PDB file of C-alpha atoms in Angstrom:
ATOM      1  CA  UNK O  73      -1.837  90.576  44.669  1.00 39.00           C
ATOM      2  CA  UNK O  74      -1.251  94.288  44.142  1.00 40.00           C
ATOM      3  CA  UNK O  75      -0.028  96.476  46.873  1.00 39.00           C
ATOM      4  CA  UNK O  76       1.023 100.140  46.848  1.00 40.00           C
ATOM      5  CA  UNK O  77       4.125 100.350  49.043  1.00 45.00           C
ATOM      6  CA  UNK O  78       4.009 103.628  50.973  1.00 47.00           C
ATOM      7  CA  UNK O  79       7.482 105.167  51.365  1.00 56.00           C
ATOM      8  CA  UNK O  80       9.188 101.887  50.530  1.00 62.00           C
ATOM      9  CA  UNK O  81      11.275 103.588  47.839  1.00 67.00           C
ATOM     10  CA  UNK O  82      13.420 105.197  50.543  1.00 78.00           C
ATOM     11  CA  UNK O  83      15.944 102.410  49.919  1.00 78.00           C
ATOM     12  CA  UNK O  84      16.262 103.545  46.288  1.00 76.00           C
ATOM     13  CA  UNK O  85      16.495 107.237  47.146  1.00 78.00           C
ATOM     14  CA  UNK O  86      18.815 107.154  50.149  1.00 84.00           C
ATOM     15  CA  UNK O  87      21.995 105.184  50.960  1.00 87.00           C
ATOM     16  CA  UNK O  88      22.088 102.782  53.869  1.00 90.00           C
ATOM     17  CA  UNK O  89      22.444 104.832  57.060  1.00 91.00           C
ATOM     18  CA  UNK O  90      25.440 104.254  59.372  1.00 91.00           C
ATOM     19  CA  UNK O  91      25.162 101.469  61.932  1.00 90.00           C
ATOM     20  CA  UNK O  92      23.586 102.497  65.200  1.00 90.00           C
ATOM     21  CA  UNK O  93      25.698 103.040  68.292  1.00 91.00           C
ATOM     22  CA  UNK O  94      24.943 103.560  71.956  1.00 89.00           C
ATOM     23  CA  UNK O  95      25.177 107.307  71.339  1.00 90.00           C
ATOM     24  CA  UNK O  96      22.818 107.421  68.347  1.00 91.00           C
ATOM     25  CA  UNK O  97      20.002 109.919  68.737  1.00 92.00           C
ATOM     26  CA  UNK O  98      16.331 108.943  68.718  1.00 91.00           C
ATOM     27  CA  UNK O  99      15.857 110.501  65.265  1.00 90.00           C
ATOM     28  CA  UNK O 100      18.796 108.537  63.836  1.00 91.00           C
ATOM     29  CA  UNK O 101      17.439 105.334  65.341  1.00 91.00           C
ATOM     30  CA  UNK O 102      13.983 106.004  63.863  1.00 89.00           C
ATOM     31  CA  UNK O 103      15.496 106.741  60.443  1.00 88.00           C
ATOM     32  CA  UNK O 104      17.631 103.579  60.535  1.00 91.00           C
ATOM     33  CA  UNK O 105      14.652 101.418  61.521  1.00 89.00           C
ATOM     34  CA  UNK O 106      12.508 102.982  58.799  1.00 86.00           C
ATOM     35  CA  UNK O 107      15.219 102.389  56.143  1.00 88.00           C
ATOM     36  CA  UNK O 108      15.981  98.866  57.345  1.00 89.00           C
ATOM     37  CA  UNK O 109      12.311  97.839  57.341  1.00 85.00           C
ATOM     38  CA  UNK O 110      11.783  99.262  53.850  1.00 83.00           C
ATOM     39  CA  UNK O 111      14.935  97.474  52.644  1.00 85.00           C
ATOM     40  CA  UNK O 112      13.771  94.109  53.994  1.00 85.00           C
ATOM     41  CA  UNK O 113      10.278  94.499  52.529  1.00 80.00           C
ATOM     42  CA  UNK O 114      11.694  95.542  49.145  1.00 79.00           C
ATOM     43  CA  UNK O 115      14.008  92.529  49.006  1.00 81.00           C
ATOM     44  CA  UNK O 116      11.207  90.210  50.074  1.00 79.00           C
ATOM     45  CA  UNK O 117       8.863  91.492  47.394  1.00 72.00           C
ATOM     46  CA  UNK O 118      11.472  91.336  44.599  1.00 74.00           C
ATOM     47  CA  UNK O 119      12.650  87.844  45.545  1.00 74.00           C
ATOM     48  CA  UNK O 120       9.106  86.509  45.835  1.00 68.00           C
ATOM     49  CA  UNK O 121       8.323  87.961  42.404  1.00 61.00           C
ATOM     50  CA  UNK O 122      11.051  86.111  40.478  1.00 63.00           C
ATOM     51  CA  UNK O 123      12.210  82.519  40.167  1.00 59.00           C
ATOM     52  CA  UNK O 124      14.873  80.794  42.230  1.00 64.00           C
ATOM     53  CA  UNK O 125      16.871  80.207  39.041  1.00 59.00           C
ATOM     54  CA  UNK O 126      17.100  83.943  38.417  1.00 63.00           C
ATOM     55  CA  UNK O 127      17.928  84.712  42.048  1.00 68.00           C
ATOM     56  CA  UNK O 128      20.721  82.135  41.953  1.00 70.00           C
ATOM     57  CA  UNK O 129      22.270  83.855  38.936  1.00 69.00           C
ATOM     58  CA  UNK O 130      22.520  87.227  40.704  1.00 73.00           C
ATOM     59  CA  UNK O 131      25.216  88.590  42.972  1.00 73.00           C
ATOM     60  CA  UNK O 132      24.475  87.975  46.651  1.00 82.00           C
ATOM     61  CA  UNK O 133      23.496  91.117  48.550  1.00 87.00           C
ATOM     62  CA  UNK O 134      21.210  92.130  51.392  1.00 88.00           C
ATOM     63  CA  UNK O 135      20.748  95.633  49.950  1.00 88.00           C
ATOM     64  CA  UNK O 136      17.588  96.123  47.864  1.00 84.00           C
ATOM     65  CA  UNK O 137      19.116  98.788  45.620  1.00 83.00           C
ATOM     66  CA  UNK O 138      22.173  96.648  44.916  1.00 85.00           C
ATOM     67  CA  UNK O 139      19.881  93.695  44.184  1.00 82.00           C
ATOM     68  CA  UNK O 140      17.949  95.788  41.642  1.00 79.00           C
ATOM     69  CA  UNK O 141      21.230  96.915  40.041  1.00 79.00           C
ATOM     70  CA  UNK O 142      22.302  93.264  39.795  1.00 77.00           C
ATOM     71  CA  UNK O 143      19.083  92.460  37.921  1.00 73.00           C
ATOM     72  CA  UNK O 144      19.834  95.323  35.517  1.00 68.00           C
ATOM     73  CA  UNK O 145      23.370  94.049  34.940  1.00 69.00           C
ATOM     74  CA  UNK O 146      22.013  90.577  34.258  1.00 64.00           C
ATOM     75  CA  UNK O 147      19.830  92.042  31.520  1.00 55.00           C
ATOM     76  CA  UNK O 148      22.721  94.035  30.106  1.00 53.00           C
ATOM     77  CA  UNK O 149      24.937  90.996  29.566  1.00 50.00           C
ATOM     78  CA  UNK O 150      22.257  88.544  28.497  1.00 48.00           C
ATOM     79  CA  UNK O 151      21.459  87.700  24.890  1.00 48.00           C
ATOM     80  CA  UNK O 152      18.051  88.538  23.468  1.00 46.00           C
ATOM     81  CA  UNK O 153      16.563  85.102  24.130  1.00 46.00           C
ATOM     82  CA  UNK O 154      17.611  85.160  27.791  1.00 50.00           C
ATOM     83  CA  UNK O 155      16.382  88.734  28.210  1.00 47.00           C
ATOM     84  CA  UNK O 156      12.979  87.718  26.910  1.00 48.00           C
ATOM     85  CA  UNK O 157      12.842  84.817  29.353  1.00 50.00           C
ATOM     86  CA  UNK O 158      13.904  86.962  32.304  1.00 47.00           C
ATOM     87  CA  UNK O 159      11.465  89.712  31.401  1.00 45.00           C
ATOM     88  CA  UNK O 160       8.656  87.180  31.395  1.00 46.00           C
ATOM     89  CA  UNK O 161       9.649  86.033  34.872  1.00 46.00           C
ATOM     90  CA  UNK O 162       9.902  89.568  36.222  1.00 44.00           C
ATOM     91  CA  UNK O 163       6.781  90.979  34.623  1.00 41.00           C
ATOM     92  CA  UNK O 164       4.659  88.056  35.798  1.00 43.00           C
ATOM     93  CA  UNK O 165       4.848  89.558  39.329  1.00 44.00           C
ATOM     94  CA  UNK O 166       3.728  86.386  41.047  1.00 44.00           C
ATOM     95  CA  UNK O 167       4.942  85.284  44.407  1.00 46.00           C
ATOM     96  CA  UNK O 168       7.430  82.458  44.011  1.00 45.00           C
ATOM     97  CA  UNK O 169       5.837  79.162  45.029  1.00 45.00           C
ATOM     98  CA  UNK O 170       2.790  81.270  45.821  1.00 53.00           C
ATOM     99  CA  UNK O 171      -0.079  79.867  47.800  1.00 65.00           C
ATOM    100  CA  UNK O 172      -2.809  81.410  49.889  1.00 70.00           C
ATOM    101  CA  UNK O 173      -0.917  80.850  53.134  1.00 74.00           C
ATOM    102  CA  UNK O 174       2.285  82.497  51.855  1.00 73.00           C
ATOM    103  CA  UNK O 175       0.308  85.448  50.521  1.00 75.00           C
ATOM    104  CA  UNK O 176      -1.515  85.856  53.836  1.00 78.00           C
ATOM    105  CA  UNK O 177       1.794  85.896  55.737  1.00 79.00           C
ATOM    106  CA  UNK O 178       3.227  88.514  53.378  1.00 79.00           C
ATOM    107  CA  UNK O 179       0.152  90.736  53.662  1.00 82.00           C
ATOM    108  CA  UNK O 180       0.134  90.458  57.462  1.00 84.00           C
ATOM    109  CA  UNK O 181       3.804  91.466  57.670  1.00 83.00           C
ATOM    110  CA  UNK O 182       3.336  94.361  55.252  1.00 82.00           C
ATOM    111  CA  UNK O 183       0.340  95.737  57.121  1.00 86.00           C
ATOM    112  CA  UNK O 184       2.010  95.319  60.515  1.00 86.00           C
ATOM    113  CA  UNK O 185       5.222  97.069  59.418  1.00 84.00           C
ATOM    114  CA  UNK O 186       3.511  99.976  57.679  1.00 83.00           C
ATOM    115  CA  UNK O 187       0.935 100.477  60.408  1.00 87.00           C
ATOM    116  CA  UNK O 188       3.767 100.722  62.921  1.00 84.00           C
ATOM    117  CA  UNK O 189       5.668 103.214  60.728  1.00 81.00           C
ATOM    118  CA  UNK O 190       2.549 105.293  60.144  1.00 84.00           C
ATOM    119  CA  UNK O 191       1.911 105.524  63.875  1.00 85.00           C
ATOM    120  CA  UNK O 192       5.419 106.043  65.262  1.00 82.00           C
ATOM    121  CA  UNK O 193       7.463 107.553  62.411  1.00 76.00           C
ATOM    122  CA  UNK O 194       5.238 109.245  59.834  1.00 76.00           C
ATOM    123  CA  UNK O 195       2.395 110.004  62.246  1.00 82.00           C
ATOM    124  CA  UNK O 196      -0.055 110.043  59.357  1.00 85.00           C
ATOM    125  CA  UNK O 197      -3.006 107.859  58.334  1.00 89.00           C
ATOM    126  CA  UNK O 198      -2.313 104.762  56.240  1.00 88.00           C
ATOM    127  CA  UNK O 199      -4.323 103.948  53.116  1.00 88.00           C
ATOM    128  CA  UNK O 200      -3.742 100.647  51.326  1.00 87.00           C
ATOM    129  CA  UNK O 201      -3.986 101.366  47.609  1.00 81.00           C
ATOM    130  CA  UNK O 202      -4.627  99.048  44.672  1.00 82.00           C
ATOM    131  CA  UNK O 203      -4.967  95.710  46.445  1.00 88.00           C
ATOM    132  CA  UNK O 204      -6.648  92.863  44.643  1.00 90.00           C
ATOM    133  CA  UNK O 205      -6.449  89.281  43.414  1.00 89.00           C
ATOM    134  CA  UNK O 206      -6.108  88.323  39.759  1.00 89.00           C
ATOM    135  CA  UNK O 207      -8.608  85.880  38.291  1.00 91.00           C
ATOM    136  CA  UNK O 208      -5.772  84.535  36.114  1.00 87.00           C
ATOM    137  CA  UNK O 209      -3.930  82.986  39.058  1.00 84.00           C
ATOM    138  CA  UNK O 210      -3.799  79.205  39.124  1.00 82.00           C
ATOM    139  CA  UNK O 211      -6.540  77.786  41.335  1.00 86.00           C
ATOM    140  CA  UNK O 212      -8.454  81.057  41.410  1.00 90.00           C
ATOM    141  CA  UNK O 213     -11.984  80.986  42.793  1.00 92.00           C
ATOM    142  CA  UNK O 214     -14.273  83.882  43.564  1.00 94.00           C
ATOM    143  CA  UNK O 215     -14.408  82.801  47.204  1.00 94.00           C
ATOM    144  CA  UNK O 216     -10.639  83.342  47.451  1.00 92.00           C
ATOM    145  CA  UNK O 217     -10.938  86.916  46.264  1.00 93.00           C
ATOM    146  CA  UNK O 218     -13.774  87.553  48.722  1.00 96.00           C
ATOM    147  CA  UNK O 219     -11.736  86.083  51.589  1.00 93.00           C
ATOM    148  CA  UNK O 220      -8.757  88.255  50.593  1.00 92.00           C
ATOM    149  CA  UNK O 221     -10.920  91.386  50.615  1.00 95.00           C
ATOM    150  CA  UNK O 222     -12.368  90.390  54.004  1.00 95.00           C
ATOM    151  CA  UNK O 223      -8.849  89.936  55.401  1.00 92.00           C
ATOM    152  CA  UNK O 224      -7.789  93.413  54.295  1.00 93.00           C
ATOM    153  CA  UNK O 225     -11.034  95.006  55.435  1.00 95.00           C
ATOM    154  CA  UNK O 226     -10.861  93.376  58.883  1.00 94.00           C
ATOM    155  CA  UNK O 227      -7.345  94.759  59.371  1.00 94.00           C
ATOM    156  CA  UNK O 228      -8.556  98.228  58.391  1.00 94.00           C
ATOM    157  CA  UNK O 229     -11.576  98.093  60.691  1.00 95.00           C
ATOM    158  CA  UNK O 230      -9.636  96.697  63.642  1.00 94.00           C
ATOM    159  CA  UNK O 231      -7.150  99.554  63.343  1.00 93.00           C
ATOM    160  CA  UNK O 232      -9.641 102.333  62.670  1.00 93.00           C
ATOM    161  CA  UNK O 233     -12.015 101.238  65.441  1.00 93.00           C
ATOM    162  CA  UNK O 234      -9.227 101.454  68.035  1.00 93.00           C
ATOM    163  CA  UNK O 235      -7.820 104.793  66.887  1.00 92.00           C
ATOM    164  CA  UNK O 236      -5.025 103.254  64.809  1.00 92.00           C
ATOM    165  CA  UNK O 237      -3.547 104.792  61.629  1.00 92.00           C
ATOM    166  CA  UNK O 238      -4.730 102.115  59.158  1.00 91.00           C
ATOM    167  CA  UNK O 239      -8.004 103.695  58.107  1.00 90.00           C
ATOM    168  CA  UNK O 240      -8.818 102.781  54.510  1.00 91.00           C
ATOM    169  CA  UNK O 241      -8.179 100.724  51.411  1.00 90.00           C
ATOM    170  CA  UNK O 242      -8.738 101.056  47.670  1.00 90.00           C
ATOM    171  CA  UNK O 243      -9.081  97.848  45.665  1.00 91.00           C
ATOM    172  CA  UNK O 244      -8.092  97.575  42.009  1.00 88.00           C
ATOM    173  CA  UNK O 245     -10.328  98.046  40.128  1.00 88.00           C
ATOM    174  CA  UNK O 246     -14.029  98.921  40.107  1.00 90.00           C
ATOM    175  CA  UNK O 247     -15.610  98.693  36.660  1.00 90.00           C
ATOM    176  CA  UNK O 248     -19.059  98.912  35.102  1.00 89.00           C
ATOM    177  CA  UNK O 249     -20.609  96.460  32.685  1.00 87.00           C
ATOM    178  CA  UNK O 250     -19.682  97.178  29.079  1.00 87.00           C
ATOM    179  CA  UNK O 251     -16.072  98.131  29.877  1.00 89.00           C
ATOM    180  CA  UNK O 252     -14.652  94.833  28.580  1.00 88.00           C
ATOM    181  CA  UNK O 253     -11.748  96.528  26.813  1.00 87.00           C
ATOM    182  CA  UNK O 254     -10.369  97.613  30.194  1.00 87.00           C
ATOM    183  CA  UNK O 255     -10.541  94.233  31.930  1.00 89.00           C
ATOM    184  CA  UNK O 256      -7.206  93.091  33.407  1.00 89.00           C
ATOM    185  CA  UNK O 257      -8.285  90.127  35.585  1.00 91.00           C
ATOM    186  CA  UNK O 258      -8.442  92.350  38.681  1.00 91.00           C
ATOM    187  CA  UNK O 259     -11.694  94.051  37.708  1.00 92.00           C
ATOM    188  CA  UNK O 260     -14.634  94.077  40.094  1.00 93.00           C
ATOM    189  CA  UNK O 261     -17.989  94.438  38.327  1.00 93.00           C
ATOM    190  CA  UNK O 262     -20.534  94.568  41.132  1.00 91.00           C
ATOM    191  CA  UNK O 263     -23.453  93.352  39.027  1.00 92.00           C
ATOM    192  CA  UNK O 264     -21.513  90.205  38.073  1.00 93.00           C
ATOM    193  CA  UNK O 265     -20.150  89.249  41.497  1.00 93.00           C
ATOM    194  CA  UNK O 266     -22.781  89.914  44.200  1.00 94.00           C
ATOM    195  CA  UNK O 267     -20.713  88.139  46.860  1.00 95.00           C
ATOM    196  CA  UNK O 268     -17.876  90.667  46.498  1.00 94.00           C
ATOM    197  CA  UNK O 269     -20.404  93.501  46.354  1.00 94.00           C
ATOM    198  CA  UNK O 270     -21.748  92.361  49.740  1.00 94.00           C
ATOM    199  CA  UNK O 271     -18.245  92.260  51.244  1.00 95.00           C
ATOM    200  CA  UNK O 272     -17.579  95.822  50.057  1.00 93.00           C
ATOM    201  CA  UNK O 273     -20.967  97.077  51.259  1.00 94.00           C
ATOM    202  CA  UNK O 274     -20.512  95.505  54.697  1.00 94.00           C
ATOM    203  CA  UNK O 275     -17.123  97.189  55.093  1.00 93.00           C
ATOM    204  CA  UNK O 276     -18.573 100.560  54.083  1.00 91.00           C
ATOM    205  CA  UNK O 277     -21.350 100.242  56.686  1.00 92.00           C
ATOM    206  CA  UNK O 278     -18.897  99.189  59.412  1.00 92.00           C
ATOM    207  CA  UNK O 279     -16.597 102.151  58.770  1.00 90.00           C
ATOM    208  CA  UNK O 280     -19.538 104.532  58.546  1.00 89.00           C
ATOM    209  CA  UNK O 281     -20.690 103.364  61.974  1.00 91.00           C
ATOM    210  CA  UNK O 282     -17.414 104.612  63.508  1.00 88.00           C
ATOM    211  CA  UNK O 283     -18.314 108.234  62.878  1.00 71.00           C
TER     212      UNK O 283
END
């Protein structure tokens, strides 16, 4: 699963805002909620992307930036063999104990949180960029990728058709036949997978009908 996290890097750019009080202004409350949501999503994504063994070796923190710093410190004081092992775990970018149900829950939460932020905080349209499903995942079947695309597309259509901010999505990645050197297990070659081509075409027609 690949997801472009809109504005989630706020937790890396800005310190944790002060705790809210009864006298906090509406803008401070909105900023705190935006930072807190981004922090929780960042932690969730990082922890689901690495093993329990690695998490257990890190300092306990509920701050995403501090958690990332702890990972860096772990690399700094590890020998070369351990660094290689940890890098393999981090770069794999798979959800820990991943299954279709866990992935669906994560996607639902991500879409819900960012749709809410787009509507009430950013007040701008939301585009989901670079989503997809790798064919290298254990238990992969083409039907699973199609179902994943349908899930994302239904969320987009349901929002767009009711005037919501979630209005589009860009899957990774569309390729033509003969581009084998660029294949990365996420590629979608329409001529080779007509079922996915139909899912994409149906979504295009549904969105076009909203105009």
